[in-house]
Amino acid sequence: MKHHQHTTSEEAGTPLLAIGRWLVSLDQLLERLRPHFARPEPRHHARLYLQAILSEIPRKNGWQIAEHARQSRPYGMQRLLSRAVWDEDGVRDDLRTLICQALHSPPLLPASEASTQVFPVLVIDESGFPKRGRHSAGVGPQYCGLTGRVENCQVGVFLSYVTELSHALIDRELYLPEDWCVDLPRRQAAHIPQTVSFQTKPELAKRMVQRAGEAHLPIRWVVADTVYGHSSDLRVFLEEQGYAYALAVPSTEVVCVQTRAGLLLSDVKSIAQQALRARAWQRLSASLGTKGERLFDWARLPIVNAGTTDGRHFLVVRRCLDDPNELAYFLVSAPPDTPLPIIVQAIGARWHIEEDLEATKDLGLDHYEVRSYLGWYRHITLVLLASAFLLSICVQAREADDAPAEDPTGRPCLPLIALTPSEVRHLLAHLIFPAPSSVPLISQWSSFRRTHQYWAGYYHRRRRQKAGSA
């Protein structure tokens, strides 16, 4: 016999009144963004764009977004990303504030207690966006984490904000390879501003961390992978700003550590082999994953900084339980007397940005078909805004459900996990922003697509014929 908890009563589920309030929250968010739009038309198109992102259309490109918005042509949505007058950086700043408020960012503890505080954490990472052509701003052969190999792609650098409550992306920068920055015709074709010059990924990360600090965002730790940990300039900047950090470094990184036998100057891989004995390791959980605790063995050695060990700088080594030869290395700057478990928790926060990137890609982060520099920023910003909106709804729902409720009939309510952003989006997509079902509209879009594809093929064949006869 099926257990009664495996059935759903008519009263179970998210109340329609609560879902209606989500729509009110979206209206309030867009009203908050009003100052960033010069005219009502782009603000209206931005709302339609957000609704399409929150829907379940298969691809969040200009054509499908316009069809979802019941528009007969894609030009309005394309204009929103290219020529309409609105401030995408101002929208970015407001979504950062929204996330900070939703996550109830904890105040920083005084210096005497700083060694016990992990959150809030800023996490830096990048993501590749595979492309077919060579005209999109910044596209070229680059390492793409999505495929794990060098691909023709664009690369974005992202910043995630993590507290005990949850986490979300708050900032973005497009990486422009050096060959793009010196190629004037390509720059002009992609509408890259003259003020934009070549910057490394760590330099882009530094800009984003600096913006977060100038916005008075509470920050305790900054964590990142080897691309950023290898940058001594970034490490110096973080220390100057007073941020603790735990940055991964490659095995070839050279440091000087204090061991029982004296000073040892070498690459971190050799140091781990020579200086770490069996009793130096501690088994600790970096974070809670979907399959349980992420357990590793950890060890640390004090780093010689400015000629002495100061109790703040460490080399931390992580060893995989399944394969003891699989090691990862981290350079750490922490408040004095910070215990290793606190450092390990900070390092473990880095996984959250991978979850954030995956969640935003489900919303269409990589679905864009724009080529311009500005278009990339605008699409990415609107997707991050949609993600921030979903997160705020989940936090509000969680706070409202803190106290156990009773069924109106007196029976106990069915056990439910907290609302997730994907579940909120599913409800909005089906109940508030469903796909259009108008027969004339769908037929018109079918004709538009086929006509466009006909002429695209015609001009492509004509170009090839001219090239062959030249």
Coordinates of C-alpha atoms in Angstrom, one line a residue:
M1 CA 0.0 0.0 0.0
K2 CA 1.4 3.4 -0.9
H3 CA 2.3 5.6 2.1
H4 CA 0.0 8.5 2.6
Q5 CA 2.9 10.9 2.4
H6 CA 3.4 9.9 -1.2
T7 CA 0.1 11.5 -2.2
T8 CA -0.7 15.1 -2.5
S9 CA -3.9 16.6 -1.2
E10 CA -5.7 19.3 -3.0
E11 CA -4.7 21.8 -0.3
A12 CA -1.0 21.0 -0.6
G13 CA 1.4 23.2 -2.5
T14 CA 2.3 26.8 -2.8
P15 CA -0.8 29.0 -2.2
L16 CA -1.9 31.0 -5.3
L17 CA -2.1 34.1 -3.2
A18 CA 1.7 33.8 -2.5
I19 CA 2.4 33.3 -6.2
G20 CA 0.4 36.4 -6.9
R21 CA 2.6 38.3 -4.5
W22 CA 5.6 37.2 -6.4
L23 CA 4.3 39.2 -9.4
V24 CA 3.8 42.2 -7.2
S25 CA 7.5 41.8 -6.0
L26 CA 8.6 41.8 -9.7
D27 CA 6.6 45.1 -10.2
Q28 CA 8.3 46.6 -7.2
L29 CA 11.8 45.5 -8.5
L30 CA 11.2 47.1 -11.9
E31 CA 9.9 50.3 -10.2
R32 CA 13.1 50.3 -8.2
L33 CA 15.1 50.1 -11.5
R34 CA 13.1 53.0 -13.1
P35 CA 16.0 55.6 -12.7
H36 CA 18.2 53.4 -14.9
F37 CA 16.0 53.7 -18.0
A38 CA 15.8 56.9 -20.0
R39 CA 12.3 56.1 -21.5
P40 CA 9.4 53.8 -20.6
E41 CA 9.8 51.7 -23.8
P42 CA 13.1 50.1 -22.9
R43 CA 11.9 49.5 -19.3
H44 CA 8.8 47.8 -20.7
H45 CA 11.0 45.6 -22.9
A46 CA 13.3 44.8 -20.0
R47 CA 10.2 43.5 -18.1
L48 CA 9.2 41.4 -21.1
Y49 CA 12.8 40.1 -21.3
L50 CA 12.8 39.2 -17.6
Q51 CA 9.5 37.4 -18.0
A52 CA 10.9 35.4 -20.9
I53 CA 14.0 34.5 -18.9
L54 CA 11.7 33.3 -16.1
S55 CA 9.7 31.2 -18.5
E56 CA 10.6 27.8 -19.8
I57 CA 11.1 28.6 -23.5
P58 CA 14.0 26.4 -24.7
R59 CA 16.4 29.1 -25.8
K60 CA 16.6 32.6 -24.4
N61 CA 17.7 34.3 -27.6
G62 CA 16.1 37.4 -29.2
W63 CA 13.7 35.6 -31.5
Q64 CA 12.2 33.3 -28.8
I65 CA 12.1 36.0 -26.2
A66 CA 10.2 38.3 -28.7
E67 CA 7.8 35.5 -29.5
H68 CA 7.2 34.8 -25.8
A69 CA 6.5 38.6 -25.4
R70 CA 3.8 38.3 -28.1
Q71 CA 5.7 40.6 -30.4
S72 CA 5.6 40.1 -34.1
R73 CA 9.3 40.8 -34.8
P74 CA 12.5 40.5 -32.8
Y75 CA 13.7 44.0 -33.4
G76 CA 12.5 45.5 -30.1
M77 CA 14.4 42.9 -28.0
Q78 CA 17.5 43.3 -30.2
R79 CA 17.3 47.1 -29.7
L80 CA 17.1 46.6 -25.9
L81 CA 20.5 44.9 -26.0
S82 CA 22.1 47.2 -28.5
R83 CA 20.9 50.8 -28.9
A84 CA 18.3 51.5 -26.3
V85 CA 19.3 54.0 -23.6
W86 CA 19.6 52.4 -20.2
D87 CA 22.3 51.9 -17.6
E88 CA 23.2 48.2 -17.3
D89 CA 25.8 49.0 -14.6
G90 CA 23.2 50.8 -12.5
V91 CA 21.0 47.7 -12.8
R92 CA 24.0 45.6 -11.7
D93 CA 24.5 47.7 -8.7
D94 CA 20.8 47.4 -7.7
L95 CA 20.8 43.6 -8.1
R96 CA 23.9 43.5 -5.9
T97 CA 22.0 45.5 -3.2
L98 CA 19.0 43.2 -3.6
I99 CA 21.1 40.1 -3.0
C100 CA 22.8 41.6 0.0
Q101 CA 19.5 42.5 1.5
A102 CA 17.9 39.1 0.7
L103 CA 20.9 37.2 2.2
H104 CA 20.8 39.3 5.4
S105 CA 24.6 39.9 5.0
P106 CA 26.0 39.6 8.6
P107 CA 28.0 42.5 10.0
L108 CA 31.7 42.0 10.3
L109 CA 33.0 41.0 13.7
P110 CA 35.6 43.2 15.4
A111 CA 39.2 42.4 14.8
S112 CA 39.5 40.5 18.1
E113 CA 36.9 38.0 16.9
A114 CA 37.6 38.0 13.1
S115 CA 39.4 34.6 13.3
T116 CA 36.1 32.9 14.0
Q117 CA 34.1 34.4 11.1
V118 CA 33.8 32.7 7.7
F119 CA 31.0 34.6 6.0
P120 CA 30.4 36.7 4.0
V121 CA 32.6 35.3 1.2
L122 CA 33.3 36.6 -2.2
V123 CA 34.1 33.9 -4.8
I124 CA 35.8 34.6 -8.1
D125 CA 35.5 32.3 -11.1
E126 CA 35.2 32.4 -14.9
S127 CA 33.0 30.6 -17.4
G128 CA 33.3 30.0 -21.1
F129 CA 30.6 30.5 -23.7
P130 CA 31.3 28.5 -26.9
K131 CA 30.7 30.3 -30.2
R132 CA 30.8 29.4 -33.8
G133 CA 31.9 32.6 -35.5
R134 CA 34.8 35.1 -34.9
H135 CA 32.8 38.3 -34.7
S136 CA 31.4 38.3 -31.1
A137 CA 33.4 40.6 -28.8
G138 CA 36.3 38.7 -27.2
V139 CA 35.7 35.4 -29.0
G140 CA 38.7 33.2 -29.8
P141 CA 40.5 30.0 -28.9
Q142 CA 40.4 29.9 -25.1
Y143 CA 40.1 27.3 -22.4
C144 CA 36.4 26.5 -21.9
G145 CA 35.5 25.0 -18.5
L146 CA 32.2 23.7 -20.0
T147 CA 34.0 21.3 -22.3
G148 CA 37.3 21.1 -20.5
R149 CA 39.4 22.0 -23.5
V150 CA 40.4 24.9 -25.7
E151 CA 37.4 26.1 -27.7
N152 CA 36.3 29.0 -29.8
C153 CA 34.5 30.9 -27.0
Q154 CA 34.0 34.0 -25.0
V155 CA 35.0 34.1 -21.4
G156 CA 33.3 35.9 -18.6
V157 CA 34.7 36.5 -15.1
F158 CA 32.1 36.4 -12.4
L159 CA 31.8 37.3 -8.7
S160 CA 29.5 35.4 -6.3
Y161 CA 28.4 36.5 -2.8
V162 CA 28.0 33.8 -0.2
T163 CA 26.5 33.9 3.2
E164 CA 25.3 31.2 5.6
L165 CA 21.8 31.7 4.1
S166 CA 22.5 31.3 0.4
H167 CA 24.6 32.6 -2.5
A168 CA 24.2 34.3 -5.9
L169 CA 26.2 36.1 -8.7
I170 CA 26.6 39.8 -8.2
D171 CA 29.0 41.0 -10.9
R172 CA 30.4 40.2 -14.3
E173 CA 33.2 41.2 -16.7
L174 CA 33.9 40.1 -20.3
Y175 CA 37.5 39.1 -20.8
L176 CA 39.0 40.5 -24.0
P177 CA 42.1 38.7 -25.2
E178 CA 45.1 40.9 -26.1
D179 CA 44.8 40.3 -29.9
W180 CA 41.3 41.7 -29.7
C181 CA 42.4 44.9 -27.9
V182 CA 45.0 45.7 -30.7
D183 CA 42.7 44.9 -33.6
L184 CA 41.0 48.2 -34.4
P185 CA 38.6 46.9 -37.1
R186 CA 37.3 44.0 -34.9
R187 CA 36.9 46.4 -32.0
Q188 CA 34.9 48.8 -34.0
A189 CA 32.7 46.0 -35.5
A190 CA 31.9 44.7 -32.0
H191 CA 31.4 48.3 -30.7
I192 CA 34.0 48.0 -28.0
P193 CA 34.5 51.4 -26.4
Q194 CA 37.8 53.1 -26.9
T195 CA 38.3 53.4 -23.2
V196 CA 38.5 49.6 -22.8
S197 CA 42.0 48.3 -22.8
F198 CA 43.5 44.9 -22.2
Q199 CA 43.1 43.5 -18.7
T200 CA 44.0 40.1 -17.3
K201 CA 41.4 38.0 -15.6
P202 CA 42.9 38.8 -12.2
E203 CA 42.7 42.5 -13.0
L204 CA 39.1 42.1 -14.0
A205 CA 38.5 40.3 -10.7
K206 CA 40.2 43.1 -8.8
R207 CA 37.8 45.6 -10.4
M208 CA 34.8 43.7 -9.3
V209 CA 36.0 43.2 -5.7
Q210 CA 36.8 46.9 -5.6
R211 CA 33.3 47.7 -6.7
A212 CA 31.9 45.5 -4.0
G213 CA 34.0 47.2 -1.4
E214 CA 33.1 50.7 -2.6
A215 CA 29.4 49.6 -2.3
H216 CA 30.2 48.8 1.4
L217 CA 29.3 45.2 0.9
P218 CA 30.4 43.3 4.1
I219 CA 33.3 40.9 3.0
R220 CA 35.3 38.6 5.3
W221 CA 37.0 36.2 2.8
V222 CA 37.8 36.2 -0.9
V223 CA 38.4 32.8 -2.5
A224 CA 39.3 31.8 -6.1
D225 CA 41.1 29.1 -8.2
T226 CA 44.6 29.1 -9.6
V227 CA 44.0 31.6 -12.4
Y228 CA 43.6 34.2 -9.7
G229 CA 45.7 32.8 -6.9
H230 CA 48.8 32.9 -9.1
S231 CA 48.5 36.7 -9.3
S232 CA 50.7 38.4 -6.7
D233 CA 49.1 41.8 -7.6
L234 CA 45.6 40.5 -6.7
R235 CA 46.9 39.0 -3.4
V236 CA 48.6 42.3 -2.5
F237 CA 45.4 44.2 -3.3
L238 CA 43.3 42.0 -1.1
E239 CA 45.6 42.4 1.8
E240 CA 45.6 46.2 1.4
Q241 CA 41.8 46.1 1.5
G242 CA 41.9 44.1 4.7
Y243 CA 40.2 41.0 3.2
A244 CA 41.3 37.5 4.3
Y245 CA 41.8 35.2 1.3
A246 CA 42.3 31.6 0.4
L247 CA 43.5 31.4 -3.3
A248 CA 44.4 28.2 -5.1
V249 CA 47.8 28.2 -6.8
P250 CA 49.4 25.8 -9.3
S251 CA 51.8 23.1 -8.1
T252 CA 54.7 25.2 -9.6
E253 CA 54.1 28.2 -7.3
V254 CA 57.3 29.0 -5.3
V255 CA 57.0 30.0 -1.7
C256 CA 59.2 30.0 1.4
V257 CA 57.8 28.1 4.4
Q258 CA 58.9 27.5 8.0
T259 CA 59.3 23.8 8.8
R260 CA 60.7 22.0 11.8
A261 CA 64.0 21.6 10.0
G262 CA 64.2 25.3 9.1
L263 CA 63.2 27.4 6.1
L264 CA 62.3 25.7 2.9
L265 CA 62.1 27.6 -0.4
S266 CA 60.6 25.6 -3.2
D267 CA 57.6 25.0 -5.3
V268 CA 54.5 24.0 -3.3
K269 CA 54.4 20.4 -4.7
S270 CA 57.9 19.7 -3.5
I271 CA 57.2 21.4 -0.1
A272 CA 54.2 19.1 0.4
Q273 CA 56.3 16.0 -0.4
Q274 CA 59.2 17.0 1.8
A275 CA 57.7 18.8 4.8
L276 CA 54.3 17.2 5.5
R277 CA 54.3 14.1 7.7
A278 CA 51.4 11.8 8.5
R279 CA 50.5 13.6 11.7
A280 CA 50.3 17.0 9.9
W281 CA 47.0 16.1 8.2
Q282 CA 43.5 16.7 9.6
R283 CA 40.3 15.3 8.1
L284 CA 37.8 18.1 7.7
S285 CA 34.7 18.9 5.7
A286 CA 35.0 21.7 3.2
S287 CA 31.2 22.0 2.8
L288 CA 28.0 20.0 2.5
G289 CA 27.4 18.6 -1.0
T290 CA 24.4 16.9 -2.5
K291 CA 25.9 13.5 -1.5
G292 CA 27.0 14.6 2.0
E293 CA 30.0 16.2 3.5
R294 CA 32.9 17.0 1.2
L295 CA 35.7 15.4 3.2
F296 CA 39.4 15.9 2.5
D297 CA 42.7 15.7 4.4
W298 CA 44.2 19.1 5.1
A299 CA 47.5 20.4 6.3
R300 CA 49.1 23.8 6.6
L301 CA 52.6 25.4 7.0
P302 CA 53.4 29.0 7.9
I303 CA 54.7 31.1 5.1
V304 CA 57.7 33.4 5.6
N305 CA 56.4 36.9 4.8
A306 CA 58.8 39.9 4.8
G307 CA 61.5 37.8 6.4
T308 CA 59.4 36.3 9.2
T309 CA 56.4 34.1 10.0
D310 CA 53.6 36.4 11.2
G311 CA 50.8 33.9 12.1
R312 CA 48.7 35.2 9.2
H313 CA 50.2 33.7 6.0
F314 CA 50.0 30.0 5.3
L315 CA 50.4 27.4 2.6
V316 CA 47.4 25.0 2.9
V317 CA 47.4 21.7 1.2
R318 CA 44.3 19.6 0.4
R319 CA 44.6 15.8 -0.2
C320 CA 41.9 13.7 -1.8
L321 CA 40.7 10.7 0.2
D322 CA 40.2 8.5 -2.9
D323 CA 43.6 9.3 -4.4
P324 CA 46.3 10.6 -1.9
N325 CA 48.4 11.7 -4.8
E326 CA 45.7 14.2 -5.9
L327 CA 46.7 17.4 -4.1
A328 CA 45.5 21.1 -4.2
Y329 CA 47.4 24.0 -2.9
F330 CA 46.2 27.3 -1.4
L331 CA 47.9 30.5 -0.3
V332 CA 46.1 31.9 2.7
S333 CA 46.1 35.3 4.4
A334 CA 43.9 35.2 7.5
P335 CA 43.4 37.0 10.8
P336 CA 45.9 35.9 13.5
D337 CA 45.0 32.6 15.3
T338 CA 42.5 31.6 12.6
P339 CA 42.0 27.8 13.1
L340 CA 42.4 25.5 10.1
P341 CA 38.7 24.5 10.1
I342 CA 37.7 28.1 9.5
I343 CA 40.1 28.3 6.6
V344 CA 38.7 25.1 5.2
Q345 CA 35.2 26.4 5.3
A346 CA 36.2 29.5 3.4
I347 CA 37.9 27.4 0.7
G348 CA 34.8 25.2 0.6
A349 CA 32.6 28.3 -0.3
R350 CA 34.2 28.3 -3.7
W351 CA 31.9 25.5 -4.9
H352 CA 28.9 27.8 -4.6
I353 CA 29.9 29.8 -7.7
E354 CA 29.8 26.7 -9.8
E355 CA 26.2 26.1 -8.6
D356 CA 25.4 29.8 -9.4
L357 CA 26.9 29.5 -12.9
E358 CA 24.9 26.3 -13.5
A359 CA 21.7 27.8 -12.2
T360 CA 22.0 31.0 -14.3
K361 CA 22.9 28.9 -17.4
D362 CA 19.6 27.2 -16.9
L363 CA 18.0 30.7 -17.0
G364 CA 19.8 31.4 -20.3
L365 CA 23.1 32.9 -19.3
D366 CA 24.8 31.4 -22.4
H367 CA 21.8 31.5 -24.8
Y368 CA 22.5 35.0 -26.2
E369 CA 23.2 35.6 -29.9
V370 CA 24.6 39.1 -29.6
R371 CA 27.9 40.1 -31.0
S372 CA 28.5 43.5 -29.5
Y373 CA 30.4 44.2 -26.3
L374 CA 27.4 46.1 -24.8
G375 CA 24.9 43.4 -25.8
W376 CA 26.9 40.8 -23.8
Y377 CA 26.8 42.9 -20.7
R378 CA 23.1 43.7 -21.0
H379 CA 22.0 40.1 -21.5
I380 CA 24.2 38.8 -18.7
T381 CA 23.0 41.6 -16.4
L382 CA 19.3 40.8 -17.0
V383 CA 19.9 37.1 -16.4
L384 CA 21.7 37.9 -13.1
L385 CA 18.8 40.1 -12.2
A386 CA 16.3 37.3 -12.8
S387 CA 18.4 35.0 -10.7
A388 CA 18.5 37.6 -7.9
F389 CA 14.7 38.0 -8.0
L390 CA 14.2 34.2 -7.7
L391 CA 16.6 34.1 -4.8
S392 CA 14.8 36.9 -3.0
I393 CA 11.4 35.1 -3.4
C394 CA 12.9 31.9 -1.9
V395 CA 14.4 33.7 1.1
Q396 CA 11.0 35.5 1.8
A397 CA 9.1 32.2 1.5
R398 CA 11.6 30.5 3.8
E399 CA 11.2 33.2 6.5
A400 CA 7.4 33.0 6.2
D401 CA 7.5 29.2 6.6
D402 CA 9.8 29.1 9.7
A403 CA 6.9 28.2 12.0
P404 CA 5.2 24.8 11.3
A405 CA 1.7 25.3 9.9
E406 CA -1.4 23.2 10.3
D407 CA -3.8 22.0 7.6
P408 CA -7.2 23.9 7.8
T409 CA -8.8 20.5 8.6
G410 CA -6.5 20.0 11.6
R411 CA -4.3 17.4 9.9
P412 CA -0.5 18.1 9.9
C413 CA 0.8 19.5 6.7
L414 CA 2.9 17.3 4.4
P415 CA 6.6 17.7 4.8
L416 CA 8.1 20.0 2.2
I417 CA 11.6 21.2 1.5
A418 CA 12.1 24.9 1.2
L419 CA 11.3 26.6 -2.1
T420 CA 14.2 26.6 -4.6
P421 CA 14.8 29.1 -7.4
S422 CA 14.1 26.4 -10.0
E423 CA 10.8 25.6 -8.4
V424 CA 9.8 29.3 -8.1
R425 CA 10.7 29.6 -11.8
H426 CA 8.6 26.5 -12.7
L427 CA 5.6 28.0 -11.0
L428 CA 6.0 31.4 -12.5
A429 CA 6.5 29.9 -16.0
H430 CA 3.3 27.8 -15.9
L431 CA 1.0 30.1 -13.9
I432 CA 2.1 33.6 -14.7
F433 CA 4.3 33.7 -17.8
P434 CA 3.2 30.8 -20.0
A435 CA 4.3 30.4 -23.6
P436 CA 1.9 32.0 -26.1
S437 CA -0.8 29.9 -27.7
S438 CA -2.2 32.3 -30.2
V439 CA -2.5 30.6 -33.5
P440 CA -2.0 33.7 -35.7
L441 CA 1.1 34.7 -33.7
I442 CA 2.7 31.3 -33.8
S443 CA 2.0 31.0 -37.6
Q444 CA 3.4 34.5 -38.2
W445 CA 6.6 33.6 -36.4
S446 CA 6.9 30.4 -38.4
S447 CA 6.7 32.5 -41.6
F448 CA 9.2 35.0 -40.2
R449 CA 11.8 32.3 -39.3
R450 CA 11.5 30.5 -42.7
T451 CA 11.7 33.8 -44.6
H452 CA 14.8 34.9 -42.7
Q453 CA 16.4 31.5 -43.2
Y454 CA 15.7 31.6 -46.9
W455 CA 17.4 35.0 -47.4
A456 CA 20.3 34.0 -45.1
G457 CA 21.0 31.0 -47.2
Y458 CA 20.6 33.0 -50.4
Y459 CA 23.2 35.6 -49.4
H460 CA 25.5 32.9 -48.0
R461 CA 25.5 31.0 -51.3
R462 CA 26.0 34.3 -53.3
R463 CA 29.1 35.2 -51.2
R464 CA 30.6 31.8 -51.7
Q465 CA 30.0 32.0 -55.5
K466 CA 31.7 35.4 -55.6
A467 CA 34.6 34.1 -53.6
G468 CA 35.0 31.1 -55.9
S469 CA 34.9 33.2 -59.1
A470 CA 37.4 35.8 -57.8

